[in-house]
């Protein structure tokens, strides 16, 4: 059989080692508390589910839909941006519905990046950001991020070392997995830098709503001139607890939106129309359900971080996302994130994600996902205490 060259550029799935051990122990009857995969466990709000059921009962909604999203959904997207961020979006030229943010982002990169084009992505980061570039045949350059790094200094250094100029920068704040947050000034610098160097920007804004302690995340598109060089993705997976529904959208630069529309017109017919109709209901409100979901994650965050600090694992509370990014305790630091994660599964009966799975600069960390209730989290803390 001939080699699949595109597949050979993708590294082995680093999380598989931990997942295999987790499944092995569960098959033996062990109770493993899974804080690894960021798979939201909170049910989708009832009014959204009810609309799906109502729409699914109508035969006319069973036909092929529009790959760019039905008109009323794109209008709801534009209205949502105006209410949330006071950003004007043309629903016809500057908005497109996607089958989750992951699908949309990977297909936009495939549409806009050619073999040999250089793309910058942070390291560590959500895997589809760098690997969408590799799948498209682009040349990936990692920009290290962390508490001891200056992002713009590293970005400038990478740009000076790249010829021809990089084609694109992919960023995401609030950030998965590091939970890092930024202010408006960060995006002002991004827009200025991108215009100066002729770089396109993709901002993944999946955790726009999952924020705590008064923090308000800025939208990349709030910056004057941002639409000239970039787009922003949003997903309903976290805000409305709709991960399996696969609903997302992209807004911003008309040329990039047009490229995504065109490639999607060849690849799919869009989401099942009743899902799009339910998504309209979600975006148009009420927003009480989002606040309730955020409060659940805040309670879990506090239970986990307070508990870890209590047993000697010092961690600051993140201001956003549904994760906790924890530096491996000093006495276990030499193990690396994969072996440390395996030890937590074996000895503490707690599954976490090894930081190296998000990039080599994440190997000093593990990621906890807040996908269990406080009682189970407290149970996990007891197991971790025994290990520490």
Short mmCIF file of C-alpha atoms in Angstrom, two decimals:
data_model
loop_
_atom_site.label_atom_id
_atom_site.label_comp_id
_atom_site.label_asym_id
_atom_site.label_seq_id
_atom_site.Cartn_x
_atom_site.Cartn_y
_atom_site.Cartn_z
CA UNK A 1 0.00 0.00 0.00
CA UNK A 2 1.26 3.45 -0.89
CA UNK A 3 2.14 5.83 1.93
CA UNK A 4 -0.45 8.43 2.86
CA UNK A 5 1.94 11.37 2.88
CA UNK A 6 -0.44 13.85 4.49
CA UNK A 7 -1.12 11.42 7.34
CA UNK A 8 2.59 10.78 7.84
CA UNK A 9 3.04 14.47 8.75
CA UNK A 10 0.69 14.06 11.73
CA UNK A 11 2.35 12.83 14.93
CA UNK A 12 0.94 9.96 17.03
CA UNK A 13 -2.03 10.96 19.17
CA UNK A 14 -0.29 11.68 22.47
CA UNK A 15 -3.47 11.37 24.55
CA UNK A 16 -3.95 7.77 23.42
CA UNK A 17 -1.38 6.48 25.91
CA UNK A 18 -3.30 7.92 28.84
CA UNK A 19 -6.69 6.99 27.40
CA UNK A 20 -5.62 3.37 26.93
CA UNK A 21 -4.49 3.11 30.55
CA UNK A 22 -7.75 4.68 31.71
CA UNK A 23 -9.82 2.16 29.74
CA UNK A 24 -7.66 -0.74 30.93
CA UNK A 25 -8.23 0.16 34.58
CA UNK A 26 -11.95 0.76 34.07
CA UNK A 27 -12.30 -2.69 32.52
CA UNK A 28 -10.78 -4.07 35.72
CA UNK A 29 -13.50 -2.34 37.72
CA UNK A 30 -11.55 0.71 38.88
CA UNK A 31 -13.50 3.94 39.40
CA UNK A 32 -11.50 6.47 37.37
CA UNK A 33 -12.54 10.11 37.72
CA UNK A 34 -12.05 11.50 34.22
CA UNK A 35 -10.90 15.13 34.23
CA UNK A 36 -9.03 14.65 30.97
CA UNK A 37 -11.11 15.25 27.86
CA UNK A 38 -12.85 18.64 27.77
CA UNK A 39 -16.25 17.13 26.97
CA UNK A 40 -18.97 19.26 28.64
CA UNK A 41 -21.32 17.15 30.76
CA UNK A 42 -23.97 19.81 31.43
CA UNK A 43 -27.22 19.16 29.50
CA UNK A 44 -28.20 21.62 26.78
CA UNK A 45 -30.80 24.14 28.07
CA UNK A 46 -34.36 22.84 27.71
CA UNK A 47 -35.70 25.66 25.52
CA UNK A 48 -33.04 24.91 22.90
CA UNK A 49 -33.78 21.19 22.95
CA UNK A 50 -37.52 21.87 22.68
CA UNK A 51 -36.98 23.99 19.57
CA UNK A 52 -34.91 21.23 18.00
CA UNK A 53 -37.70 18.70 18.61
CA UNK A 54 -40.33 21.07 17.19
CA UNK A 55 -38.25 21.78 14.07
CA UNK A 56 -37.32 18.12 13.56
CA UNK A 57 -41.00 17.17 13.36
CA UNK A 58 -41.44 19.32 10.23
CA UNK A 59 -40.61 17.40 7.07
CA UNK A 60 -39.49 20.47 5.17
CA UNK A 61 -36.51 20.72 7.54
CA UNK A 62 -35.26 17.27 6.55
CA UNK A 63 -33.89 18.38 3.17
CA UNK A 64 -30.39 19.55 2.32
CA UNK A 65 -29.66 22.86 3.99
CA UNK A 66 -27.28 25.71 3.08
CA UNK A 67 -23.57 25.08 3.67
CA UNK A 68 -23.08 28.71 4.77
CA UNK A 69 -25.99 28.53 7.20
CA UNK A 70 -29.60 29.60 6.70
CA UNK A 71 -30.24 33.34 6.46
CA UNK A 72 -31.98 33.67 9.84
CA UNK A 73 -29.04 31.99 11.59
CA UNK A 74 -26.54 34.36 9.98
CA UNK A 75 -28.74 37.31 11.01
CA UNK A 76 -28.85 35.94 14.58
CA UNK A 77 -25.05 35.72 14.53
CA UNK A 78 -24.77 39.35 13.40
CA UNK A 79 -27.29 40.48 16.04
CA UNK A 80 -25.39 38.56 18.75
CA UNK A 81 -22.14 40.31 17.84
CA UNK A 82 -23.81 43.70 17.90
CA UNK A 83 -25.32 43.08 21.34
CA UNK A 84 -22.23 41.51 22.87
CA UNK A 85 -19.40 43.55 21.40
CA UNK A 86 -20.99 46.44 19.47
CA UNK A 87 -19.43 45.04 16.28
CA UNK A 88 -21.32 45.42 13.00
CA UNK A 89 -21.42 42.19 10.95
CA UNK A 90 -22.89 41.87 7.46
CA UNK A 91 -24.77 38.55 7.65
CA UNK A 92 -24.32 37.91 3.92
CA UNK A 93 -20.67 38.84 3.38
CA UNK A 94 -19.07 38.65 6.83
CA UNK A 95 -20.69 35.65 8.54
CA UNK A 96 -20.83 31.91 7.96
CA UNK A 97 -22.17 29.06 10.08
CA UNK A 98 -19.83 26.10 10.55
CA UNK A 99 -20.14 22.54 11.82
CA UNK A 100 -18.42 23.53 15.04
CA UNK A 101 -15.47 25.92 15.27
CA UNK A 102 -13.01 23.05 14.70
CA UNK A 103 -14.44 22.19 11.27
CA UNK A 104 -14.64 25.80 10.20
CA UNK A 105 -11.11 26.68 11.30
CA UNK A 106 -9.51 23.65 9.68
CA UNK A 107 -11.34 24.21 6.41
CA UNK A 108 -10.49 27.92 6.37
CA UNK A 109 -6.81 27.05 6.77
CA UNK A 110 -7.15 24.45 4.01
CA UNK A 111 -8.74 27.08 1.76
CA UNK A 112 -6.23 29.85 2.43
CA UNK A 113 -2.87 28.18 3.14
CA UNK A 114 -0.82 26.69 0.32
CA UNK A 115 2.06 24.20 0.61
CA UNK A 116 5.11 26.08 1.86
CA UNK A 117 3.16 28.99 3.39
CA UNK A 118 4.41 29.75 6.91
CA UNK A 119 1.81 29.95 9.69
CA UNK A 120 2.44 30.95 13.32
CA UNK A 121 0.59 29.27 16.18
CA UNK A 122 1.19 29.43 19.93
CA UNK A 123 2.74 26.48 21.75
CA UNK A 124 1.12 24.96 23.77
CA UNK A 125 -2.30 25.34 22.19
CA UNK A 126 -5.43 23.49 21.09
CA UNK A 127 -4.18 20.80 18.65
CA UNK A 128 -6.29 21.73 15.60
CA UNK A 129 -4.63 25.15 15.46
CA UNK A 130 -1.17 23.83 14.49
CA UNK A 131 -2.29 20.59 12.85
CA UNK A 132 -4.75 22.28 10.49
CA UNK A 133 -1.66 23.95 9.03
CA UNK A 134 0.14 20.63 8.65
CA UNK A 135 -2.90 19.00 7.04
CA UNK A 136 -3.05 21.90 4.55
CA UNK A 137 0.62 21.39 3.67
CA UNK A 138 1.74 24.63 5.31
CA UNK A 139 4.95 25.23 7.23
CA UNK A 140 4.21 25.57 10.95
CA UNK A 141 6.22 27.81 13.28
CA UNK A 142 5.54 27.62 17.02
CA UNK A 143 5.49 30.73 19.20
CA UNK A 144 6.14 29.72 22.84
CA UNK A 145 3.69 31.11 25.39
CA UNK A 146 3.83 31.04 29.16
CA UNK A 147 4.30 33.15 32.27
CA UNK A 148 7.99 33.77 31.53
CA UNK A 149 7.58 34.66 27.82
CA UNK A 150 6.99 37.91 25.96
CA UNK A 151 4.63 36.91 23.16
CA UNK A 152 5.31 39.90 20.93
CA UNK A 153 9.06 39.67 21.37
CA UNK A 154 8.92 36.00 20.35
CA UNK A 155 6.55 36.85 17.49
CA UNK A 156 8.90 39.51 16.14
CA UNK A 157 11.90 37.17 16.42
CA UNK A 158 10.05 34.44 14.52
CA UNK A 159 9.01 36.90 11.82
CA UNK A 160 12.58 38.13 11.33
CA UNK A 161 13.73 34.53 10.95
CA UNK A 162 11.08 33.69 8.35
CA UNK A 163 11.35 34.25 4.61
CA UNK A 164 9.07 34.86 2.83
CA UNK A 165 6.88 36.62 5.37
CA UNK A 166 4.47 34.39 7.33
CA UNK A 167 1.02 34.04 5.80
CA UNK A 168 -1.08 33.70 8.94
CA UNK A 169 -1.23 33.83 12.74
CA UNK A 170 -3.69 31.66 14.70
CA UNK A 171 -4.48 32.74 18.27
CA UNK A 172 -7.14 31.93 20.85
CA UNK A 173 -8.05 33.88 23.99
CA UNK A 174 -9.29 32.89 26.54
CA UNK A 175 -6.76 30.18 25.85
CA UNK A 176 -7.03 26.41 25.83
CA UNK A 177 -5.14 24.77 27.52
CA UNK A 178 -3.28 27.46 29.50
CA UNK A 179 -6.45 29.42 30.49
CA UNK A 180 -4.52 32.62 29.69
CA UNK A 181 -6.51 35.82 29.13
CA UNK A 182 -5.69 39.11 27.40
CA UNK A 183 -6.96 42.67 27.33
CA UNK A 184 -7.96 44.88 24.42
CA UNK A 185 -4.41 46.20 24.16
CA UNK A 186 -3.18 42.73 23.20
CA UNK A 187 -5.41 42.63 20.13
CA UNK A 188 -4.50 46.21 19.24
CA UNK A 189 -0.89 45.05 19.04
CA UNK A 190 -1.93 41.99 17.03
CA UNK A 191 -3.75 44.10 14.44
CA UNK A 192 -0.87 46.58 14.21
CA UNK A 193 1.68 43.78 13.84
CA UNK A 194 -0.39 41.91 11.26
CA UNK A 195 -0.88 45.00 9.10
CA UNK A 196 2.78 45.92 9.30
CA UNK A 197 3.90 42.46 8.17
CA UNK A 198 1.02 41.53 5.85
CA UNK A 199 -0.21 38.63 8.01
CA UNK A 200 -3.74 37.19 8.17
CA UNK A 201 -5.19 36.46 11.62
CA UNK A 202 -7.57 33.77 12.85
CA UNK A 203 -8.87 34.20 16.40
CA UNK A 204 -10.64 31.26 18.05
CA UNK A 205 -13.06 32.77 20.58
CA UNK A 206 -14.63 29.52 21.80
CA UNK A 207 -14.47 30.48 25.50
CA UNK A 208 -15.88 33.99 25.17
CA UNK A 209 -18.58 33.31 27.76
CA UNK A 210 -16.76 31.02 30.22
CA UNK A 211 -15.18 33.78 32.29
CA UNK A 212 -15.07 34.44 36.04
CA UNK A 213 -14.36 37.02 38.74
CA UNK A 214 -15.47 40.01 36.69
CA UNK A 215 -13.16 39.43 33.73
CA UNK A 216 -14.66 40.54 30.38
CA UNK A 217 -12.87 39.16 27.32
CA UNK A 218 -12.45 41.48 24.34
CA UNK A 219 -13.40 40.41 20.83
CA UNK A 220 -10.61 40.62 18.27
CA UNK A 221 -13.09 42.32 15.92
CA UNK A 222 -13.61 45.21 18.34
CA UNK A 223 -10.25 46.60 17.24
CA UNK A 224 -10.43 49.13 14.36
CA UNK A 225 -8.96 47.51 11.26
CA UNK A 226 -9.30 43.93 12.53
CA UNK A 227 -11.73 43.05 9.74
CA UNK A 228 -9.11 44.12 7.20
CA UNK A 229 -6.83 41.25 8.16
CA UNK A 230 -8.73 38.61 10.07
CA UNK A 231 -11.69 36.62 11.29
CA UNK A 232 -13.03 35.29 14.58
CA UNK A 233 -14.59 31.89 15.34
CA UNK A 234 -17.14 31.18 18.03
CA UNK A 235 -18.69 27.91 19.17
CA UNK A 236 -21.97 27.21 20.97
CA UNK A 237 -20.42 24.06 22.49
CA UNK A 238 -19.37 25.65 25.77
CA UNK A 239 -21.58 28.71 26.24
CA UNK A 240 -24.79 26.78 25.63
CA UNK A 241 -23.45 23.32 26.47
CA UNK A 242 -24.05 22.06 22.92
CA UNK A 243 -20.82 20.14 22.17
CA UNK A 244 -22.41 17.24 20.30
CA UNK A 245 -24.62 19.52 18.22
CA UNK A 246 -21.59 20.86 16.33
CA UNK A 247 -22.60 24.49 15.91
CA UNK A 248 -20.11 27.28 15.37
CA UNK A 249 -19.58 30.27 13.15
CA UNK A 250 -16.95 32.54 11.66
CA UNK A 251 -17.22 36.31 11.20
CA UNK A 252 -14.98 39.06 9.89
CA UNK A 253 -12.94 39.65 6.74
CA UNK A 254 -15.19 39.14 3.68
CA UNK A 255 -12.40 37.62 1.57
CA UNK A 256 -11.61 34.95 4.16
CA UNK A 257 -15.32 34.32 4.75
CA UNK A 258 -15.75 33.96 0.98
CA UNK A 259 -12.92 31.41 0.81
CA UNK A 260 -14.50 29.37 3.60
CA UNK A 261 -17.93 29.55 1.92
CA UNK A 262 -16.48 28.32 -1.35
CA UNK A 263 -14.59 25.33 0.05
CA UNK A 264 -17.56 24.35 2.22
CA UNK A 265 -19.85 24.45 -0.81
CA UNK A 266 -17.79 21.57 -2.20
CA UNK A 267 -17.49 19.66 1.08
CA UNK A 268 -20.82 19.79 2.91
CA UNK A 269 -24.48 20.85 2.87
CA UNK A 270 -24.32 22.47 6.27
CA UNK A 271 -25.81 21.43 9.57
CA UNK A 272 -29.12 19.57 9.88
CA UNK A 273 -31.60 22.43 9.56
CA UNK A 274 -33.43 21.81 12.89
CA UNK A 275 -30.06 22.25 14.63
CA UNK A 276 -29.62 25.59 12.88
CA UNK A 277 -33.11 26.67 13.96
CA UNK A 278 -32.37 25.68 17.57
CA UNK A 279 -29.08 27.61 17.36
CA UNK A 280 -31.06 30.72 16.40
CA UNK A 281 -33.11 30.35 19.58
CA UNK A 282 -29.89 29.96 21.59
CA UNK A 283 -28.24 33.08 20.16
CA UNK A 284 -31.35 35.23 20.39
CA UNK A 285 -31.67 34.53 24.12
CA UNK A 286 -32.53 34.46 26.90
CA UNK A 287 -29.00 34.44 28.31
CA UNK A 288 -29.88 33.21 31.80
CA UNK A 289 -28.89 29.68 30.81
CA UNK A 290 -25.38 30.85 29.88
CA UNK A 291 -24.95 32.50 33.28
CA UNK A 292 -26.12 29.31 34.99
CA UNK A 293 -23.62 27.22 33.01
CA UNK A 294 -20.80 29.62 33.86
CA UNK A 295 -21.71 29.46 37.55
CA UNK A 296 -21.51 25.65 37.46
CA UNK A 297 -17.99 25.84 36.02
CA UNK A 298 -16.99 28.48 38.58
CA UNK A 299 -18.14 26.25 41.42
CA UNK A 300 -16.16 23.34 39.99
CA UNK A 301 -13.10 25.52 39.43
CA UNK A 302 -13.17 26.64 43.05
CA UNK A 303 -13.62 23.08 44.33
CA UNK A 304 -10.67 21.82 42.29
CA UNK A 305 -8.21 24.69 42.82
CA UNK A 306 -9.03 25.14 46.52
CA UNK A 307 -8.66 21.40 47.00
CA UNK A 308 -5.35 21.16 45.16
CA UNK A 309 -3.94 24.09 47.12
CA UNK A 310 -5.10 22.48 50.34
CA UNK A 311 -3.13 19.28 49.62
CA UNK A 312 0.02 21.15 48.62
CA UNK A 313 -0.33 21.60 44.86
CA UNK A 314 -0.13 25.39 44.46
CA UNK A 315 -2.29 26.69 41.61
CA UNK A 316 -3.88 30.06 40.83
CA UNK A 317 -7.54 30.20 39.90
CA UNK A 318 -8.02 30.74 36.16
CA UNK A 319 -10.17 33.65 35.06
CA UNK A 320 -11.65 31.78 32.10
CA UNK A 321 -12.32 28.50 30.25
CA UNK A 322 -13.50 25.15 31.60
CA UNK A 323 -9.97 24.03 32.45
CA UNK A 324 -7.25 24.30 35.07
CA UNK A 325 -3.67 24.35 33.76
CA UNK A 326 -1.50 23.00 36.54
CA UNK A 327 2.29 22.96 36.68
CA UNK A 328 3.50 19.53 37.77
CA UNK A 329 4.63 19.63 41.43
CA UNK A 330 8.39 20.10 41.82
CA UNK A 331 9.01 16.65 43.31
CA UNK A 332 7.53 15.02 40.17
CA UNK A 333 8.66 17.54 37.54
CA UNK A 334 11.34 15.29 36.02
CA UNK A 335 8.72 12.69 35.08
CA UNK A 336 7.24 14.80 32.29
CA UNK A 337 3.53 15.19 31.69
CA UNK A 338 2.81 11.76 30.15
CA UNK A 339 4.39 9.69 32.94
CA UNK A 340 2.96 11.98 35.62
CA UNK A 341 -0.52 11.64 34.08
CA UNK A 342 -0.16 7.87 34.01
CA UNK A 343 0.84 7.91 37.67
CA UNK A 344 -2.25 9.94 38.57
CA UNK A 345 -4.47 7.39 36.82
CA UNK A 346 -2.80 4.39 38.45
CA UNK A 347 -2.36 5.75 41.97
CA UNK A 348 -4.92 8.56 42.37
CA UNK A 349 -7.57 7.09 40.00
CA UNK A 350 -7.78 10.50 38.30
CA UNK A 351 -7.37 11.05 34.56
CA UNK A 352 -5.92 14.34 33.29
CA UNK A 353 -4.50 15.48 29.95
CA UNK A 354 -0.70 15.56 29.65
CA UNK A 355 0.47 19.04 28.71
CA UNK A 356 2.82 17.80 26.00
CA UNK A 357 -0.26 16.82 23.99
CA UNK A 358 -0.77 20.54 23.37
CA UNK A 359 2.84 21.15 22.32
CA UNK A 360 6.33 20.48 23.62
CA UNK A 361 6.28 23.69 25.69
CA UNK A 362 3.45 22.20 27.72
CA UNK A 363 5.37 19.22 29.06
CA UNK A 364 5.75 20.77 32.54
CA UNK A 365 1.96 20.88 32.97
CA UNK A 366 -1.20 18.83 33.01
CA UNK A 367 -4.70 20.03 32.17
CA UNK A 368 -7.75 19.35 34.31
CA UNK A 369 -11.16 19.62 32.60
CA UNK A 370 -14.03 20.77 34.83
CA UNK A 371 -16.40 18.05 33.65
CA UNK A 372 -17.30 16.44 36.98
CA UNK A 373 -19.49 17.70 39.82
CA UNK A 374 -17.92 19.10 43.03
CA UNK A 375 -18.49 15.82 44.92
CA UNK A 376 -16.48 13.86 42.36
CA UNK A 377 -13.85 16.59 42.25
CA UNK A 378 -13.42 16.34 46.04
CA UNK A 379 -13.06 12.59 45.63
CA UNK A 380 -10.34 13.23 43.03
CA UNK A 381 -8.54 15.54 45.46
CA UNK A 382 -8.37 12.72 48.04
CA UNK A 383 -6.70 10.46 45.52
CA UNK A 384 -4.26 13.16 44.43
CA UNK A 385 -3.40 13.88 48.07
CA UNK A 386 -2.27 10.27 48.52
CA UNK A 387 0.02 10.59 45.50
CA UNK A 388 1.53 13.89 46.62
#
